[in-house]
Amino acid sequence: MLFMSLIVSVLRASHGDSILIRADANSTKPFLILVDGGPSDCFQKKQGPKIIPGPLQECLGTLAENNIVLDLVVMTHVDDDHIGGLLRAIQAEPYQQVLGSNVWFNSGRLIASELAENIPEGTDIQIMAAGGRQTSVAQGIAFDDQLCRMGVSDRSLKIACEKIVFSWGEITILSPQEEQLRSLAKKWEHEESNLFTSGPSNDYGYSLDELLESDVFEEDKSVHNGSSIAFLIESGDAKALFLGDAHAPTICTSLRNLGYSEEEPLTVGLCKLSHHGSKANTSMELLSLIKSEVFIVSTNGLRHGLPNKRTIARIKAVSPNSSVLFNYPGLKERMFNTEELNDLGPFVQDIQGDISL
């Protein structure tokens, strides 16, 4: 008899990522993992003259009311659409307590410590804001300091192909590689990383066939995205991929090192697409190494032309029997016309509640 061992909740984190995973979900005490916190408005936002809770605050608030503490927080990398909400949460009670004391975060300080890279003082953690403004470096340093105050002292870098074993299963790190962390330590970007690989306009006016006919994969070159933590989680019979904003070649290298190939791809129930469905982060090669029941797109579609329709075309070409799920209703209707939606059928869907594997 098979048991559902993973339950995934994809929060509506605006143009960012924030995902709650319940591992060992059939037990009386599931292992709770929060992956990223979206931008700041995922935690709290203005609605007219009022300040209202965002989905992250509501999620953490429910946990706090039930005296539940997260078992693990994974902050994939330092772009604002992943860290912004967590920065707000870690500074506010009772949410700070809910975040617990087990946090994976490849901070500049940690990179310098473990890889002996010199980072100029005052540039420990550069955090890129969605509009191209760089948030205060002091915020990043404060986040790292807060982790220490919370007792998160036993910290280590998470690097590709490391395997962390738990009582309920295991997590295998697929990104970043050590050289990508060294690059992050040496070259802190001063432009918003998302714009390098996506562009402000979308490609929704083209058909899937047209996009495939002219398809040439151009790799994401963002140093920040390259430093993103991506991982495979396994619990019981369930497997899922969470790719953060990681680079496709890095994931491909890790999968091949783990023994997967085009002939014997990794089979998972769910794959959270890298970088909100950007065409620069999902290659045909990567898709040929993964056999996933569903691919998740996490974004409201209002920034940088993401997700790219070309990404969906690639998935359809390689995995026609899979489904692409969007966490915001109405997005697929903006990407595809009525005729396309009719042809695609259940291949494109909106997420309906939690996803059980």
mmCIF file of C-alpha atoms in Angstrom:
data_model
loop_
_atom_site.group_PDB
_atom_site.id
_atom_site.type_symbol
_atom_site.label_atom_id
_atom_site.label_comp_id
_atom_site.label_asym_id
_atom_site.label_seq_id
_atom_site.Cartn_x
_atom_site.Cartn_y
_atom_site.Cartn_z
ATOM 1 C CA MET A 1 0.000 0.000 0.000
ATOM 2 C CA LEU A 2 1.340 3.412 -0.996
ATOM 3 C CA PHE A 3 1.131 6.385 1.322
ATOM 4 C CA MET A 4 1.076 10.057 0.445
ATOM 5 C CA SER A 5 4.385 11.185 1.863
ATOM 6 C CA LEU A 6 4.671 14.740 0.536
ATOM 7 C CA ILE A 7 2.114 17.541 0.574
ATOM 8 C CA VAL A 8 3.099 20.757 -1.204
ATOM 9 C CA SER A 9 1.454 24.166 -0.726
ATOM 10 C CA VAL A 10 2.500 26.773 -3.305
ATOM 11 C CA LEU A 11 1.719 30.175 -1.808
ATOM 12 C CA ARG A 12 0.593 33.036 -4.041
ATOM 13 C CA ALA A 13 3.793 34.989 -3.539
ATOM 14 C CA SER A 14 3.254 37.649 -6.225
ATOM 15 C CA HIS A 15 6.131 37.311 -8.720
ATOM 16 C CA GLY A 16 8.199 35.209 -6.303
ATOM 17 C CA ASP A 17 8.441 31.833 -4.592
ATOM 18 C CA SER A 18 7.207 30.682 -1.198
ATOM 19 C CA ILE A 19 6.413 27.010 -0.739
ATOM 20 C CA LEU A 20 5.451 24.909 2.287
ATOM 21 C CA ILE A 21 6.331 21.212 2.134
ATOM 22 C CA ARG A 22 5.009 18.581 4.540
ATOM 23 C CA ALA A 23 7.328 15.585 4.429
ATOM 24 C CA ASP A 24 6.320 12.293 6.029
ATOM 25 C CA ALA A 25 2.809 13.642 5.561
ATOM 26 C CA ASN A 26 1.054 10.434 6.631
ATOM 27 C CA SER A 27 2.609 10.572 10.120
ATOM 28 C CA THR A 28 1.126 12.251 13.191
ATOM 29 C CA LYS A 29 3.900 14.869 13.093
ATOM 30 C CA PRO A 30 4.931 15.788 9.544
ATOM 31 C CA PHE A 31 8.314 17.414 8.927
ATOM 32 C CA LEU A 32 7.583 21.007 7.823
ATOM 33 C CA ILE A 33 9.831 22.785 5.327
ATOM 34 C CA LEU A 34 9.427 26.381 4.138
ATOM 35 C CA VAL A 35 11.214 27.156 0.879
ATOM 36 C CA ASP A 36 11.665 30.929 0.454
ATOM 37 C CA GLY A 37 9.385 33.739 1.543
ATOM 38 C CA GLY A 38 8.531 35.609 -1.650
ATOM 39 C CA PRO A 39 8.867 39.404 -1.854
ATOM 40 C CA SER A 40 8.007 41.566 1.148
ATOM 41 C CA ASP A 41 4.318 41.828 0.203
ATOM 42 C CA CYS A 42 4.053 38.058 0.557
ATOM 43 C CA PHE A 43 4.335 38.713 4.290
ATOM 44 C CA GLN A 44 2.427 41.983 4.586
ATOM 45 C CA LYS A 45 0.967 44.436 2.081
ATOM 46 C CA LYS A 46 -0.987 47.645 1.776
ATOM 47 C CA GLN A 47 -4.595 47.587 0.654
ATOM 48 C CA GLY A 48 -5.719 51.191 0.457
ATOM 49 C CA PRO A 49 -5.058 52.761 3.865
ATOM 50 C CA LYS A 50 -4.879 49.356 5.564
ATOM 51 C CA ILE A 51 -1.989 46.976 6.162
ATOM 52 C CA ILE A 52 -3.152 43.412 5.618
ATOM 53 C CA PRO A 53 -1.380 40.073 6.085
ATOM 54 C CA GLY A 54 0.035 38.376 3.017
ATOM 55 C CA PRO A 55 -0.092 34.619 2.408
ATOM 56 C CA LEU A 56 3.214 34.006 4.209
ATOM 57 C CA GLN A 57 2.033 35.820 7.338
ATOM 58 C CA GLU A 58 -1.248 33.899 7.239
ATOM 59 C CA CYS A 59 0.625 30.606 6.872
ATOM 60 C CA LEU A 60 3.043 31.351 9.713
ATOM 61 C CA GLY A 61 0.202 32.743 11.820
ATOM 62 C CA THR A 62 -1.728 29.490 11.551
ATOM 63 C CA LEU A 63 1.362 27.571 12.621
ATOM 64 C CA ALA A 64 1.909 29.955 15.557
ATOM 65 C CA GLU A 65 -1.689 29.552 16.735
ATOM 66 C CA ASN A 66 -1.140 25.805 16.879
ATOM 67 C CA ASN A 67 2.301 26.079 18.525
ATOM 68 C CA ILE A 68 3.950 24.515 15.490
ATOM 69 C CA VAL A 69 7.549 25.355 14.571
ATOM 70 C CA LEU A 70 9.027 24.805 11.126
ATOM 71 C CA ASP A 71 11.558 21.987 11.033
ATOM 72 C CA LEU A 72 13.557 23.530 8.184
ATOM 73 C CA VAL A 73 13.685 26.826 6.301
ATOM 74 C CA VAL A 74 15.460 26.883 2.938
ATOM 75 C CA MET A 75 16.351 30.324 1.627
ATOM 76 C CA THR A 76 17.445 29.476 -1.888
ATOM 77 C CA HIS A 77 19.244 32.738 -2.697
ATOM 78 C CA VAL A 78 19.237 36.451 -2.060
ATOM 79 C CA ASP A 79 16.968 37.919 -4.747
ATOM 80 C CA ASP A 80 14.165 39.973 -3.214
ATOM 81 C CA ASP A 81 11.367 37.838 -4.677
ATOM 82 C CA HIS A 82 12.636 34.945 -2.556
ATOM 83 C CA ILE A 83 14.018 36.578 0.594
ATOM 84 C CA GLY A 84 11.854 39.694 1.048
ATOM 85 C CA GLY A 85 9.018 38.043 2.964
ATOM 86 C CA LEU A 86 11.419 36.108 5.186
ATOM 87 C CA LEU A 87 13.244 39.308 6.080
ATOM 88 C CA ARG A 88 9.947 40.717 7.349
ATOM 89 C CA ALA A 89 8.984 37.518 9.175
ATOM 90 C CA ILE A 90 12.277 37.009 10.960
ATOM 91 C CA GLN A 91 11.990 40.462 12.529
ATOM 92 C CA ALA A 92 8.443 40.015 13.853
ATOM 93 C CA GLU A 93 6.985 38.052 16.747
ATOM 94 C CA PRO A 94 5.500 35.464 16.897
ATOM 95 C CA TYR A 95 6.544 34.605 13.354
ATOM 96 C CA GLN A 96 10.227 34.652 14.214
ATOM 97 C CA GLN A 97 9.715 31.738 16.598
ATOM 98 C CA VAL A 98 7.791 29.750 13.990
ATOM 99 C CA LEU A 99 10.800 29.870 11.646
ATOM 100 C CA GLY A 100 12.698 27.645 14.064
ATOM 101 C CA SER A 101 16.443 27.179 14.282
ATOM 102 C CA ASN A 102 17.264 25.072 11.221
ATOM 103 C CA VAL A 103 17.900 27.409 8.285
ATOM 104 C CA TRP A 104 19.752 26.667 5.066
ATOM 105 C CA PHE A 105 21.196 29.894 3.707
ATOM 106 C CA ASN A 106 24.423 30.219 1.721
ATOM 107 C CA SER A 107 25.202 33.696 3.012
ATOM 108 C CA GLY A 108 28.205 35.714 1.948
ATOM 109 C CA ARG A 109 29.609 35.392 5.440
ATOM 110 C CA LEU A 110 29.311 31.602 5.312
ATOM 111 C CA ILE A 111 30.885 31.442 1.848
ATOM 112 C CA ALA A 112 33.823 33.507 3.074
ATOM 113 C CA SER A 113 34.220 31.296 6.125
ATOM 114 C CA GLU A 114 34.064 27.896 4.421
ATOM 115 C CA LEU A 115 35.648 28.681 1.053
ATOM 116 C CA ALA A 116 38.196 31.202 2.341
ATOM 117 C CA GLU A 117 36.943 33.827 -0.093
ATOM 118 C CA ASN A 118 37.578 37.447 0.774
ATOM 119 C CA ILE A 119 34.438 39.581 0.742
ATOM 120 C CA PRO A 120 34.816 43.329 1.256
ATOM 121 C CA GLU A 121 33.351 44.506 4.538
ATOM 122 C CA GLY A 122 29.871 45.949 4.084
ATOM 123 C CA THR A 123 29.074 43.790 1.051
ATOM 124 C CA ASP A 124 28.322 40.576 2.904
ATOM 125 C CA ILE A 125 24.923 39.928 1.403
ATOM 126 C CA GLN A 126 23.653 41.910 -1.552
ATOM 127 C CA ILE A 127 19.890 41.675 -1.960
ATOM 128 C CA MET A 128 18.287 42.730 -5.219
ATOM 129 C CA ALA A 129 14.902 44.429 -5.139
ATOM 130 C CA ALA A 130 12.279 43.618 -7.747
ATOM 131 C CA GLY A 131 12.260 47.079 -9.279
ATOM 132 C CA GLY A 132 15.993 47.138 -9.791
ATOM 133 C CA ARG A 133 16.752 48.940 -6.532
ATOM 134 C CA GLN A 134 19.188 47.304 -4.214
ATOM 135 C CA THR A 135 17.844 46.965 -0.708
ATOM 136 C CA SER A 136 20.007 47.896 2.235
ATOM 137 C CA VAL A 137 23.027 45.669 2.626
ATOM 138 C CA ALA A 138 22.448 46.113 6.348
ATOM 139 C CA GLN A 139 19.226 44.101 5.974
ATOM 140 C CA GLY A 140 21.146 41.132 4.693
ATOM 141 C CA ILE A 141 23.702 41.354 7.454
ATOM 142 C CA ALA A 142 20.853 41.736 9.955
ATOM 143 C CA PHE A 143 19.258 38.547 8.606
ATOM 144 C CA ASP A 144 22.480 36.633 9.123
ATOM 145 C CA ASP A 145 22.945 38.161 12.583
ATOM 146 C CA GLN A 146 19.372 37.244 13.475
ATOM 147 C CA LEU A 147 20.019 33.620 12.555
ATOM 148 C CA CYS A 148 22.885 33.597 15.049
ATOM 149 C CA ARG A 149 20.703 35.172 17.755
ATOM 150 C CA MET A 150 18.056 32.523 17.107
ATOM 151 C CA GLY A 151 20.596 29.810 17.804
ATOM 152 C CA VAL A 152 21.253 28.857 14.205
ATOM 153 C CA SER A 153 24.925 28.318 14.909
ATOM 154 C CA ASP A 154 25.588 24.909 13.342
ATOM 155 C CA ARG A 155 25.457 26.105 9.742
ATOM 156 C CA SER A 156 27.229 24.832 6.660
ATOM 157 C CA LEU A 157 27.156 25.576 2.955
ATOM 158 C CA LYS A 158 24.768 23.513 0.873
ATOM 159 C CA ILE A 159 26.590 22.412 -2.285
ATOM 160 C CA ALA A 160 25.564 20.199 -5.229
ATOM 161 C CA CYS A 161 25.414 16.426 -4.681
ATOM 162 C CA GLU A 162 25.420 16.671 -0.877
ATOM 163 C CA LYS A 163 22.831 14.297 0.597
ATOM 164 C CA ILE A 164 21.122 15.048 3.915
ATOM 165 C CA VAL A 165 19.390 12.040 5.487
ATOM 166 C CA PHE A 166 16.393 12.367 7.823
ATOM 167 C CA SER A 167 14.298 9.775 9.638
ATOM 168 C CA TRP A 168 11.534 10.263 7.043
ATOM 169 C CA GLY A 169 13.680 10.342 3.888
ATOM 170 C CA GLU A 170 16.382 12.489 2.323
ATOM 171 C CA ILE A 171 17.209 15.690 0.477
ATOM 172 C CA THR A 172 19.861 15.802 -2.245
ATOM 173 C CA ILE A 173 21.306 19.194 -3.165
ATOM 174 C CA LEU A 174 21.494 19.786 -6.940
ATOM 175 C CA SER A 175 22.704 23.399 -6.944
ATOM 176 C CA PRO A 176 24.850 25.421 -6.447
ATOM 177 C CA GLN A 177 28.293 24.144 -7.325
ATOM 178 C CA GLU A 178 31.219 25.388 -5.275
ATOM 179 C CA GLU A 179 32.526 27.482 -8.165
ATOM 180 C CA GLN A 180 29.200 29.318 -8.376
ATOM 181 C CA LEU A 181 29.442 30.278 -4.717
ATOM 182 C CA ARG A 182 32.981 31.512 -5.313
ATOM 183 C CA SER A 183 31.642 33.638 -8.175
ATOM 184 C CA LEU A 184 28.976 35.040 -5.870
ATOM 185 C CA ALA A 185 31.612 35.970 -3.317
ATOM 186 C CA LYS A 186 33.721 37.772 -5.914
ATOM 187 C CA LYS A 187 31.098 39.444 -8.073
ATOM 188 C CA TRP A 188 28.057 40.968 -6.393
ATOM 189 C CA GLU A 189 25.814 42.197 -9.193
ATOM 190 C CA HIS A 190 24.579 45.788 -9.164
ATOM 191 C CA GLU A 191 21.690 45.254 -11.561
ATOM 192 C CA GLU A 192 18.498 43.319 -10.970
ATOM 193 C CA SER A 193 19.353 39.783 -11.986
ATOM 194 C CA ASN A 194 15.961 38.815 -13.399
ATOM 195 C CA LEU A 195 16.127 41.253 -16.279
ATOM 196 C CA PHE A 196 19.210 39.699 -17.816
ATOM 197 C CA THR A 197 17.408 36.562 -18.906
ATOM 198 C CA SER A 198 13.742 37.339 -19.255
ATOM 199 C CA GLY A 199 13.180 40.821 -20.623
ATOM 200 C CA PRO A 200 10.199 43.071 -19.889
ATOM 201 C CA SER A 201 7.959 41.762 -22.693
ATOM 202 C CA ASN A 202 6.330 38.358 -22.978
ATOM 203 C CA ASP A 203 6.207 35.900 -25.878
ATOM 204 C CA TYR A 204 2.512 35.095 -25.597
ATOM 205 C CA GLY A 205 1.674 36.254 -29.131
ATOM 206 C CA TYR A 206 3.483 33.280 -30.661
ATOM 207 C CA SER A 207 2.145 29.760 -30.980
ATOM 208 C CA LEU A 208 3.911 26.832 -29.326
ATOM 209 C CA ASP A 209 4.977 25.528 -32.742
ATOM 210 C CA GLU A 210 6.435 28.904 -33.729
ATOM 211 C CA LEU A 211 8.409 29.096 -30.502
ATOM 212 C CA LEU A 212 9.853 25.622 -31.032
ATOM 213 C CA GLU A 213 10.783 26.305 -34.663
ATOM 214 C CA SER A 214 13.014 29.204 -33.620
ATOM 215 C CA ASP A 215 14.156 27.651 -30.354
ATOM 216 C CA VAL A 216 17.728 28.234 -29.226
ATOM 217 C CA PHE A 217 18.531 27.829 -25.535
ATOM 218 C CA GLU A 218 20.296 30.869 -24.083
ATOM 219 C CA GLU A 219 21.513 30.120 -20.588
ATOM 220 C CA ASP A 220 20.808 32.334 -17.581
ATOM 221 C CA LYS A 221 24.062 34.107 -16.672
ATOM 222 C CA SER A 222 22.920 35.672 -13.398
ATOM 223 C CA VAL A 223 25.438 35.081 -10.617
ATOM 224 C CA HIS A 224 22.678 35.340 -8.000
ATOM 225 C CA ASN A 225 20.500 32.750 -9.722
ATOM 226 C CA GLY A 226 23.517 30.503 -10.183
ATOM 227 C CA SER A 227 24.005 30.477 -6.412
ATOM 228 C CA SER A 228 20.436 29.269 -5.831
ATOM 229 C CA ILE A 229 19.864 26.164 -3.729
ATOM 230 C CA ALA A 230 17.954 23.515 -5.688
ATOM 231 C CA PHE A 231 17.150 20.070 -4.343
ATOM 232 C CA LEU A 232 15.494 16.696 -4.745
ATOM 233 C CA ILE A 233 13.362 15.602 -1.792
ATOM 234 C CA GLU A 234 12.363 11.971 -1.225
ATOM 235 C CA SER A 235 9.898 10.755 1.396
ATOM 236 C CA GLY A 236 8.489 7.258 1.214
ATOM 237 C CA ASP A 237 7.393 6.670 -2.363
ATOM 238 C CA ALA A 238 7.219 10.377 -3.148
ATOM 239 C CA LYS A 239 9.875 12.446 -4.927
ATOM 240 C CA ALA A 240 9.826 16.123 -5.882
ATOM 241 C CA LEU A 241 12.212 18.689 -7.358
ATOM 242 C CA PHE A 242 12.443 22.280 -6.169
ATOM 243 C CA LEU A 243 14.752 24.195 -8.479
ATOM 244 C CA GLY A 244 14.714 27.718 -7.016
ATOM 245 C CA ASP A 245 16.211 29.980 -9.698
ATOM 246 C CA ALA A 246 19.051 27.559 -10.465
ATOM 247 C CA HIS A 247 20.877 27.299 -13.783
ATOM 248 C CA ALA A 248 19.850 24.419 -16.048
ATOM 249 C CA PRO A 249 23.422 23.198 -16.802
ATOM 250 C CA THR A 250 24.131 22.938 -13.065
ATOM 251 C CA ILE A 251 21.044 20.779 -12.505
ATOM 252 C CA CYS A 252 21.914 18.641 -15.536
ATOM 253 C CA THR A 253 25.449 18.052 -14.259
ATOM 254 C CA SER A 254 24.159 17.051 -10.824
ATOM 255 C CA LEU A 255 21.552 14.679 -12.248
ATOM 256 C CA ARG A 256 24.137 13.006 -14.474
ATOM 257 C CA ASN A 257 26.534 12.702 -11.537
ATOM 258 C CA LEU A 258 23.735 10.947 -9.648
ATOM 259 C CA GLY A 259 23.407 8.421 -12.473
ATOM 260 C CA TYR A 260 20.414 9.785 -14.377
ATOM 261 C CA SER A 261 20.360 10.042 -18.171
ATOM 262 C CA GLU A 262 18.053 10.530 -21.142
ATOM 263 C CA GLU A 263 17.581 6.759 -21.191
ATOM 264 C CA GLU A 264 16.973 6.555 -17.431
ATOM 265 C CA PRO A 265 15.608 9.930 -16.302
ATOM 266 C CA LEU A 266 14.772 10.913 -12.745
ATOM 267 C CA THR A 267 11.094 10.188 -12.100
ATOM 268 C CA VAL A 268 9.327 12.606 -9.749
ATOM 269 C CA GLY A 269 5.763 13.504 -8.916
ATOM 270 C CA LEU A 270 6.416 17.244 -9.028
ATOM 271 C CA CYS A 271 8.994 19.683 -10.374
ATOM 272 C CA LYS A 272 8.903 23.350 -9.366
ATOM 273 C CA LEU A 273 10.319 25.054 -12.452
ATOM 274 C CA SER A 274 13.368 27.232 -12.018
ATOM 275 C CA HIS A 275 13.090 31.028 -12.137
ATOM 276 C CA HIS A 276 9.301 31.241 -12.498
ATOM 277 C CA GLY A 277 9.297 29.397 -15.816
ATOM 278 C CA SER A 278 12.024 31.413 -17.520
ATOM 279 C CA LYS A 279 13.180 30.050 -20.881
ATOM 280 C CA ALA A 280 16.774 30.684 -19.732
ATOM 281 C CA ASN A 281 16.485 28.176 -16.877
ATOM 282 C CA THR A 282 14.646 25.221 -18.459
ATOM 283 C CA SER A 283 16.468 23.590 -21.357
ATOM 284 C CA MET A 284 15.525 20.636 -23.528
ATOM 285 C CA GLU A 285 18.469 18.767 -22.010
ATOM 286 C CA LEU A 286 17.156 19.329 -18.493
ATOM 287 C CA LEU A 287 13.664 18.203 -19.455
ATOM 288 C CA SER A 288 15.080 15.044 -21.046
ATOM 289 C CA LEU A 289 16.628 14.115 -17.677
ATOM 290 C CA ILE A 290 13.371 14.539 -15.731
ATOM 291 C CA LYS A 291 10.111 12.631 -15.942
ATOM 292 C CA SER A 292 7.618 14.588 -13.834
ATOM 293 C CA GLU A 293 3.872 14.210 -13.476
ATOM 294 C CA VAL A 294 3.445 17.943 -12.948
ATOM 295 C CA PHE A 295 5.557 21.057 -13.467
ATOM 296 C CA ILE A 296 4.821 24.032 -11.201
ATOM 297 C CA VAL A 297 4.970 27.674 -12.293
ATOM 298 C CA SER A 298 5.201 30.036 -9.299
ATOM 299 C CA THR A 299 4.458 33.641 -10.312
ATOM 300 C CA ASN A 300 1.543 35.997 -10.937
ATOM 301 C CA GLY A 301 2.983 36.760 -14.367
ATOM 302 C CA LEU A 302 3.253 40.495 -13.753
ATOM 303 C CA ARG A 303 7.051 40.898 -13.803
ATOM 304 C CA HIS A 304 9.688 40.494 -16.508
ATOM 305 C CA GLY A 305 7.497 38.607 -18.991
ATOM 306 C CA LEU A 306 7.596 35.428 -16.915
ATOM 307 C CA PRO A 307 6.718 32.657 -17.335
ATOM 308 C CA ASN A 308 7.952 32.340 -20.907
ATOM 309 C CA LYS A 309 5.598 30.545 -23.245
ATOM 310 C CA ARG A 310 8.671 29.005 -24.876
ATOM 311 C CA THR A 311 9.266 27.066 -21.635
ATOM 312 C CA ILE A 312 5.780 25.571 -21.860
ATOM 313 C CA ALA A 313 6.430 24.672 -25.506
ATOM 314 C CA ARG A 314 9.581 22.774 -24.506
ATOM 315 C CA ILE A 315 7.749 20.867 -21.774
ATOM 316 C CA LYS A 316 4.940 19.969 -24.190
ATOM 317 C CA ALA A 317 7.460 18.689 -26.728
ATOM 318 C CA VAL A 318 9.398 16.520 -24.263
ATOM 319 C CA SER A 319 6.682 15.564 -21.738
ATOM 320 C CA PRO A 320 3.298 15.716 -23.513
ATOM 321 C CA ASN A 321 1.623 13.539 -20.873
ATOM 322 C CA SER A 322 2.608 15.785 -17.970
ATOM 323 C CA SER A 323 0.703 18.825 -16.692
ATOM 324 C CA VAL A 324 1.856 22.390 -16.082
ATOM 325 C CA LEU A 325 0.191 23.912 -13.011
ATOM 326 C CA PHE A 326 -0.021 27.668 -12.357
ATOM 327 C CA ASN A 327 -0.432 29.049 -8.835
ATOM 328 C CA TYR A 328 -2.351 32.126 -10.049
ATOM 329 C CA PRO A 329 -5.740 31.788 -11.780
ATOM 330 C CA GLY A 330 -6.044 33.717 -15.013
ATOM 331 C CA LEU A 331 -2.383 33.429 -15.984
ATOM 332 C CA LYS A 332 -2.848 30.605 -18.460
ATOM 333 C CA GLU A 333 -5.659 32.610 -20.081
ATOM 334 C CA ARG A 334 -3.188 35.458 -20.633
ATOM 335 C CA MET A 335 -0.607 33.099 -22.117
ATOM 336 C CA PHE A 336 -2.871 31.094 -24.411
ATOM 337 C CA ASN A 337 -5.830 32.003 -26.605
ATOM 338 C CA THR A 338 -9.086 30.045 -26.459
ATOM 339 C CA GLU A 339 -8.157 27.734 -29.321
ATOM 340 C CA GLU A 340 -4.797 26.924 -27.733
ATOM 341 C CA LEU A 341 -6.409 26.223 -24.362
ATOM 342 C CA ASN A 342 -8.887 23.861 -26.005
ATOM 343 C CA ASP A 343 -6.053 22.031 -27.769
ATOM 344 C CA LEU A 344 -3.918 21.839 -24.627
ATOM 345 C CA GLY A 345 -6.757 20.590 -22.425
ATOM 346 C CA PRO A 346 -5.544 19.280 -19.037
ATOM 347 C CA PHE A 347 -1.898 19.901 -19.989
ATOM 348 C CA VAL A 348 -2.251 23.401 -18.465
ATOM 349 C CA GLN A 349 -4.206 23.822 -15.227
ATOM 350 C CA ASP A 350 -4.553 26.060 -12.196
ATOM 351 C CA ILE A 351 -3.395 24.661 -8.866
ATOM 352 C CA GLN A 352 -6.405 23.627 -6.805
ATOM 353 C CA GLY A 353 -5.331 23.603 -3.162
ATOM 354 C CA ASP A 354 -2.479 21.486 -1.836
ATOM 355 C CA ILE A 355 -0.684 18.966 -4.030
ATOM 356 C CA SER A 356 -0.359 15.483 -2.529
ATOM 357 C CA LEU A 357 2.274 13.021 -3.715
#
